[in-house]
Coordinates of C-alpha atoms in Angstrom, one line a residue:
Chain A
X896 CA 1.4 81.6 50.6
X897 CA 1.6 77.3 51.4
X898 CA 2.3 75.2 49.1
X899 CA 0.5 71.9 48.1
X900 CA 3.1 68.8 48.6
X901 CA 2.7 66.9 45.9
X902 CA 2.9 63.3 45.7
X903 CA 3.5 61.2 42.5
X904 CA 2.8 57.4 42.5
X905 CA 4.5 54.9 40.7
X906 CA 2.2 51.6 40.6
X907 CA 3.8 48.3 40.3
X908 CA 5.4 47.6 37.2
X909 CA 6.0 51.3 36.2
X910 CA 8.2 54.4 37.0
X911 CA 7.9 58.0 37.1
X912 CA 10.7 61.1 37.4
X913 CA 9.7 64.1 39.8
X914 CA 11.7 67.5 40.6
X915 CA 11.6 69.4 44.3
X916 CA 9.2 70.5 45.9
X917 CA 7.5 67.3 44.5
X918 CA 7.9 63.9 45.9
X919 CA 7.9 59.7 44.3
X920 CA 6.4 57.3 46.3
X921 CA 5.4 53.1 45.4
X922 CA 3.0 52.0 47.5
X923 CA 3.2 48.2 48.9
X924 CA 7.1 46.6 47.9
X925 CA 7.4 42.9 48.3
X926 CA 9.0 41.0 46.2
X927 CA 9.7 43.7 44.1
X928 CA 12.6 46.8 44.1
X929 CA 11.2 49.9 44.3
X930 CA 14.7 51.6 43.0
X931 CA 15.2 55.6 42.9
X932 CA 18.3 57.1 40.5
X933 CA 18.4 60.8 41.4
X934 CA 20.8 63.8 40.9
X935 CA 21.4 65.2 44.1
X936 CA 22.5 69.0 42.7
X937 CA 19.4 70.0 40.9
X938 CA 16.7 67.9 42.9
X939 CA 15.7 65.5 40.2
X940 CA 14.6 62.3 40.8
X941 CA 12.9 58.8 38.9
X942 CA 11.6 56.0 40.3
X943 CA 10.9 52.8 38.8
X944 CA 8.9 49.4 40.7
X945 CA 10.9 46.5 39.0
X946 CA 8.8 43.2 39.8
X947 CA 11.2 40.6 37.4
X948 CA 14.8 40.4 37.3
X949 CA 15.2 39.6 33.1
X950 CA 13.3 40.8 30.5
X951 CA 14.0 37.4 28.9
X952 CA 11.4 35.9 31.3
X953 CA 9.1 37.9 29.8
X954 CA 6.7 35.5 27.0
X955 CA 4.4 38.3 26.0
X956 CA 5.5 40.3 22.5
X957 CA 4.3 43.8 24.1
X958 CA 7.3 44.8 26.7
X959 CA 6.5 47.0 29.4
X960 CA 10.3 47.4 30.6
X961 CA 9.2 49.3 33.6
X962 CA 8.7 45.4 35.1
X963 CA 12.1 43.5 34.3
X964 CA 15.8 45.2 36.4
X965 CA 17.9 45.1 32.8
X966 CA 15.2 47.0 30.9
X967 CA 13.3 49.4 33.5
X968 CA 16.9 51.1 35.3
X969 CA 18.1 52.1 32.2
X970 CA 14.7 52.9 30.4
X971 CA 14.4 55.5 33.7
X972 CA 18.0 56.9 33.2
X973 CA 17.4 57.3 29.6
X974 CA 13.6 59.5 31.2
X975 CA 16.0 61.5 33.3
X976 CA 18.3 62.3 30.6
X977 CA 15.7 63.5 28.3
X978 CA 15.0 66.0 31.5
X979 CA 19.1 67.0 30.9
X980 CA 20.2 64.8 34.0
X981 CA 23.5 64.1 33.3
X982 CA 24.4 59.9 33.9
X983 CA 27.3 60.4 35.6
X984 CA 25.5 62.6 37.9
X985 CA 23.0 60.1 39.0
X986 CA 23.3 58.0 42.3
X987 CA 20.9 55.1 43.8
X988 CA 18.7 54.1 46.3
X989 CA 16.8 50.7 46.1
X990 CA 14.8 49.1 48.4
X991 CA 12.0 45.7 48.5
X992 CA 13.2 42.4 47.3
X993 CA 11.3 40.5 50.3
X994 CA 10.4 37.1 50.7
X995 CA 6.8 37.1 51.4
X996 CA 6.2 33.8 51.7
X997 CA 8.3 30.9 51.7
X998 CA 6.8 28.7 49.0
X999 CA 5.6 29.0 45.0
X1000 CA 7.1 27.7 41.9
X1001 CA 10.8 27.3 42.1
X1002 CA 11.1 30.6 40.1
X1003 CA 9.6 32.4 42.8
X1004 CA 10.4 31.0 45.5
X1005 CA 13.6 33.7 45.9
X1006 CA 11.9 36.1 43.5
X1007 CA 13.0 39.1 46.2
X1008 CA 16.5 38.0 46.2
X1009 CA 16.9 37.2 42.6
X1010 CA 15.1 41.4 42.0
X1011 CA 17.6 42.6 44.2
X1012 CA 20.7 41.1 42.6
X1013 CA 19.4 42.0 39.0
X1014 CA 18.8 45.5 40.2
X1015 CA 22.4 45.6 41.8
X1016 CA 24.1 44.2 38.7
X1017 CA 22.6 46.8 36.1
X1018 CA 23.4 49.4 38.5
X1019 CA 27.2 48.8 38.4
X1020 CA 26.7 48.4 34.7
X1021 CA 25.8 51.5 34.5
X1022 CA 28.2 53.1 36.9
X1023 CA 25.9 54.5 39.3
X1024 CA 26.5 53.7 42.7
X1025 CA 24.1 52.7 45.0
X1026 CA 24.0 55.2 48.5
X1027 CA 21.6 53.3 50.2
X1028 CA 19.2 50.3 50.9
X1029 CA 16.4 48.0 52.6
X1030 CA 16.4 45.4 50.9
X1031 CA 15.2 41.9 51.9
X1032 CA 13.5 40.2 54.7
X1033 CA 10.3 39.6 54.9
X1034 CA 7.8 42.4 55.4
X1035 CA 6.5 44.5 52.3
X1036 CA 7.4 48.3 52.1
X1037 CA 5.9 51.5 51.0
X1038 CA 8.6 53.8 50.3
X1039 CA 9.0 57.6 49.1
X1040 CA 11.6 59.3 47.6
X1041 CA 12.1 63.8 48.6
X1042 CA 14.5 64.9 46.0
X1043 CA 15.1 68.4 47.8
X1044 CA 17.0 65.9 50.8
X1045 CA 18.2 63.0 48.9
X1046 CA 16.2 61.5 51.6
X1047 CA 14.2 58.0 50.7
X1048 CA 11.6 57.1 53.5
X1049 CA 10.5 53.3 53.8
X1050 CA 7.7 52.6 55.8
X1051 CA 6.8 48.5 56.8
X1052 CA 4.0 47.2 58.5
X1053 CA 6.0 45.4 61.8
X1054 CA 9.3 47.2 61.6
X1055 CA 8.1 51.2 61.4
X1056 CA 9.5 54.5 59.9
X1057 CA 13.3 54.9 58.6
X1058 CA 15.2 56.9 56.1
X1059 CA 17.6 56.0 54.6
Chain B
X572 CA -4.2 34.3 25.8
X573 CA -3.3 36.3 22.1
X574 CA -5.4 38.1 20.4
X575 CA -6.8 35.0 18.1
X576 CA -8.4 34.4 21.3
X577 CA -9.3 36.9 22.8
X578 CA -11.3 37.0 26.4
X579 CA -14.9 37.6 25.7
X580 CA -17.3 38.9 28.0
X581 CA -18.8 35.2 27.6
X582 CA -16.0 33.7 28.9
X583 CA -15.7 36.1 31.7
X584 CA -19.5 35.3 32.6
X585 CA -18.4 31.4 32.5
X586 CA -15.8 31.9 35.0
X587 CA -18.2 34.0 37.4
X588 CA -20.7 31.0 37.3
X589 CA -17.3 28.9 38.5
X590 CA -16.6 30.9 41.1
X591 CA -20.3 31.4 42.3
X592 CA -20.5 27.6 43.1
X593 CA -16.8 27.4 44.3
X594 CA -17.5 30.0 46.7
X595 CA -21.2 28.9 47.8
X596 CA -19.3 25.7 48.7
X597 CA -17.2 27.7 50.5
X598 CA -19.4 29.9 52.4
X599 CA -21.7 26.4 53.5
X600 CA -17.9 25.3 55.2
X601 CA -17.7 28.5 57.0
X602 CA -21.2 28.9 57.9
X603 CA -21.0 25.3 59.9
X604 CA -17.2 26.0 61.3
X605 CA -18.8 29.6 62.4
X606 CA -21.8 28.1 63.3
X607 CA -23.2 32.1 61.7
X608 CA -24.8 32.7 58.1
X609 CA -21.8 34.0 55.9
X610 CA -22.6 35.1 52.3
X611 CA -20.3 34.3 49.1
X612 CA -21.0 36.2 46.2
X613 CA -18.6 36.9 43.2
X614 CA -19.9 40.5 42.5
X615 CA -17.5 40.3 39.1
X616 CA -15.0 38.8 37.3
X617 CA -12.6 41.0 35.4
X618 CA -9.4 41.6 33.3
X619 CA -7.4 44.0 35.4
X620 CA -4.1 46.1 35.3
X621 CA -1.8 44.6 38.4
X622 CA -2.6 47.7 40.2
X623 CA -6.3 47.4 39.4
X624 CA -5.9 44.3 41.2
X625 CA -4.2 45.6 44.7
X626 CA -7.4 48.4 44.6
X627 CA -9.9 45.5 44.5
X628 CA -8.3 44.0 47.5
X629 CA -8.6 47.5 49.3
X630 CA -5.2 49.5 48.1
X631 CA -2.0 48.8 48.1
X632 CA -1.0 49.3 51.3
X633 CA -3.9 48.3 53.3
X634 CA -3.2 45.9 55.7
X635 CA -4.6 42.9 55.9
X636 CA -4.1 38.9 56.9
X637 CA -3.2 37.3 53.6
X638 CA -3.1 33.5 53.0
X639 CA -1.9 32.5 50.1
X640 CA -1.4 28.9 47.9
X641 CA -0.5 27.5 44.6
X642 CA -2.9 25.5 42.4
X643 CA -1.0 23.6 40.4
X644 CA -2.7 20.3 38.1
X645 CA -4.2 20.3 35.1
X646 CA -4.6 24.1 36.0
X647 CA -2.3 26.5 37.6
X648 CA -2.9 29.7 39.4
X649 CA -2.3 31.5 42.5
X650 CA -5.3 31.7 44.9
X651 CA -6.0 34.1 48.0
X652 CA -7.5 35.0 51.1
X653 CA -7.4 38.5 52.3
X654 CA -9.1 39.3 55.0
X655 CA -9.0 43.1 56.7
X656 CA -7.6 42.6 60.1
X657 CA -10.5 44.0 61.9
X658 CA -12.2 41.1 60.4
X659 CA -9.5 38.5 60.7
X660 CA -9.2 38.8 64.2
X661 CA -12.8 38.9 64.4
X662 CA -13.2 35.8 62.8
X663 CA -10.2 33.9 64.8
X664 CA -11.4 34.9 68.1
X665 CA -14.8 33.2 67.3
X666 CA -12.7 30.3 66.2
X667 CA -10.0 30.1 69.1
X668 CA -12.9 31.4 71.5
X669 CA -9.9 34.0 72.9
X670 CA -11.2 37.6 72.6
X671 CA -8.0 38.5 72.8
X672 CA -6.4 37.9 70.2
X673 CA -4.8 40.4 67.9
X674 CA -3.2 40.0 64.3
X675 CA -1.5 43.8 65.5
X676 CA 0.1 42.1 68.1
X677 CA 3.9 41.3 68.1
X678 CA 4.1 38.2 69.1
X679 CA 0.9 36.2 67.8
X680 CA 0.2 33.4 69.5
X681 CA 1.3 30.6 67.1
X682 CA -3.0 29.3 67.6
X683 CA -4.0 31.7 65.8
X684 CA -1.6 31.7 62.8
X685 CA -2.3 28.0 62.8
X686 CA -6.1 28.6 63.0
X687 CA -5.6 31.3 60.1
X688 CA -4.0 28.6 58.0
X689 CA -6.3 25.9 58.3
X690 CA -9.2 28.4 57.7
X691 CA -7.9 28.8 54.4
X692 CA -7.1 25.6 54.1
X693 CA -11.0 24.5 54.3
X694 CA -12.4 27.0 52.5
X695 CA -9.9 27.2 49.4
X696 CA -10.5 23.2 49.7
X697 CA -13.9 23.6 49.5
X698 CA -13.5 25.6 46.9
X699 CA -11.3 23.9 44.5
X700 CA -13.0 20.7 45.3
X701 CA -16.3 22.3 43.5
X702 CA -14.9 24.0 40.5
X703 CA -12.7 20.9 40.5
X704 CA -15.8 18.9 40.3
X705 CA -17.6 20.6 38.0
X706 CA -14.6 21.3 34.9
X707 CA -13.3 18.3 35.4
X708 CA -10.0 19.3 36.3
X709 CA -7.3 17.5 38.3
X710 CA -6.7 20.6 41.2
X711 CA -4.3 19.7 43.6
X712 CA -3.6 23.2 46.4
X713 CA -0.4 23.7 48.0
X714 CA -0.1 24.5 51.4
X715 CA -1.5 27.4 52.1
X716 CA 0.9 30.3 53.7
X717 CA 0.4 33.1 55.7
X718 CA 1.7 36.9 56.0
X719 CA 0.1 40.1 58.1
X720 CA 1.5 42.7 55.8
X721 CA 0.4 45.2 53.4
X722 CA -2.1 44.1 50.4
X723 CA 0.7 44.9 47.2
X724 CA 3.2 43.2 49.1
X725 CA 1.0 40.0 49.3
X726 CA -0.8 40.1 46.5
X727 CA 2.3 40.7 43.9
X728 CA 3.8 37.5 45.0
X729 CA 0.8 35.4 43.1
X730 CA 1.1 37.8 40.1
X731 CA 5.1 36.3 39.5
X732 CA 4.1 33.6 37.8
X733 CA 1.4 35.8 35.3
X734 CA 3.6 38.7 35.1
X735 CA 5.9 36.9 32.7
X736 CA 3.4 36.3 30.3
X737 CA 1.3 39.9 30.6
X738 CA 0.7 42.9 32.8
X739 CA -2.7 42.1 33.6
X740 CA -5.0 39.2 35.2
X741 CA -8.1 37.5 35.1
X742 CA -9.2 38.0 38.6
X743 CA -12.5 35.8 39.8
X744 CA -13.4 37.6 43.3
X745 CA -15.6 36.6 45.9
X746 CA -17.3 38.5 48.2
X747 CA -17.7 37.5 52.1
X748 CA -20.0 38.4 54.2
X749 CA -21.3 37.4 57.8
X750 CA -24.3 38.5 58.8
X751 CA -24.5 39.7 62.2
X752 CA -27.5 39.3 64.4
X753 CA -28.0 43.2 64.6
X754 CA -27.9 42.9 60.7
X755 CA -24.1 44.6 60.7
X756 CA -21.7 42.7 58.7
X757 CA -18.7 41.8 60.8
X758 CA -16.3 40.2 58.0
X759 CA -15.5 41.2 54.4
X760 CA -13.0 39.2 53.0
X761 CA -11.7 38.2 49.5
X762 CA -11.4 35.3 48.0
X763 CA -9.0 36.2 44.7
X764 CA -8.3 33.0 42.4
X765 CA -5.8 34.0 39.8
X766 CA -5.4 31.6 37.1
X767 CA -1.9 31.8 35.2
X768 CA -2.5 32.7 31.7
X769 CA -1.2 29.5 30.0
X770 CA -4.8 27.6 31.9
X771 CA -7.0 30.6 30.5
X772 CA -7.4 27.9 27.4
X773 CA -7.7 24.5 29.7
X774 CA -10.2 26.3 31.9
X775 CA -12.3 27.5 28.9
X776 CA -12.0 23.9 27.0
X777 CA -13.0 21.9 30.0
X778 CA -16.1 24.2 30.5
X779 CA -17.5 23.8 26.4
X780 CA -16.7 27.6 25.3
X781 CA -13.5 27.2 23.5

């Protein structure tokens, strides 16, 4: 019998989790960073599409935790914990954080690299090792994680597709 | 904006009118440039989520030639001129008189890139000067920058400023169409004007609706 391979989509400033055989995907990452947390043995994974480095940058009353590196990764970890995943078992793969344009306000110009840095700091704080990354540059990325194989597929427009 | 100053349908209608004035000017410029009849209109002005914003541009993964510039002065915001690759090729081939030009090729000829940037400059300039005349606000656009990539990657850069304040953005969407000799539209592009939330009040005050 054929089983349909289901893909869970994660929007910008959004997060979700999957179990095998489902995969999880986010499209069109530019300066944003896609962070995957996964448990290799249990074949469970979560993805968050981070837009900004620091929730202190938020100026609205309602805070969307998934938008920021410092709150989003923690919130994703909590989601996975609720599914019975032990934080100790978690590993990370990250992609994104490119510099799509060479100008902007001083705040936005380096937003890609700053997002990557903030993501790494937060993962370090939570003692989650980064197994692989594809960050920086000036290309957009679409990423899809397969929890069965613990592989992150990274597609760019000009540089083709790779698996990390 | 906040709960005390909600954005109403009337506000959006007024922005639509403003957008149509800018679009009419930009269409005239483009018609002269291409010696073709170009139609631009504002199908809608909406408050949308970031993901909906990408959908308006064809979906986050759609590959486009995207011109981005920032607006500074009395009001601030981001402006995008987004063309699907086929439309961008058609446009630039006509402008530079080189039928082989292709945005998909790995080595883009410099002349095509600068033609595209110049096009962005002319169009956004005429659009924004109309906006400035109409509102009485001083508006200074930055030099436009080009990227050929996924819509999501391009447009999200212009949403960074907005994302500090909100998860939604007001989009003044302008559709661009060229009426070909055979009646078939060869260009299907968009102009997106995304005011920073801090500028909403400025715009509405200048238009006398707040």
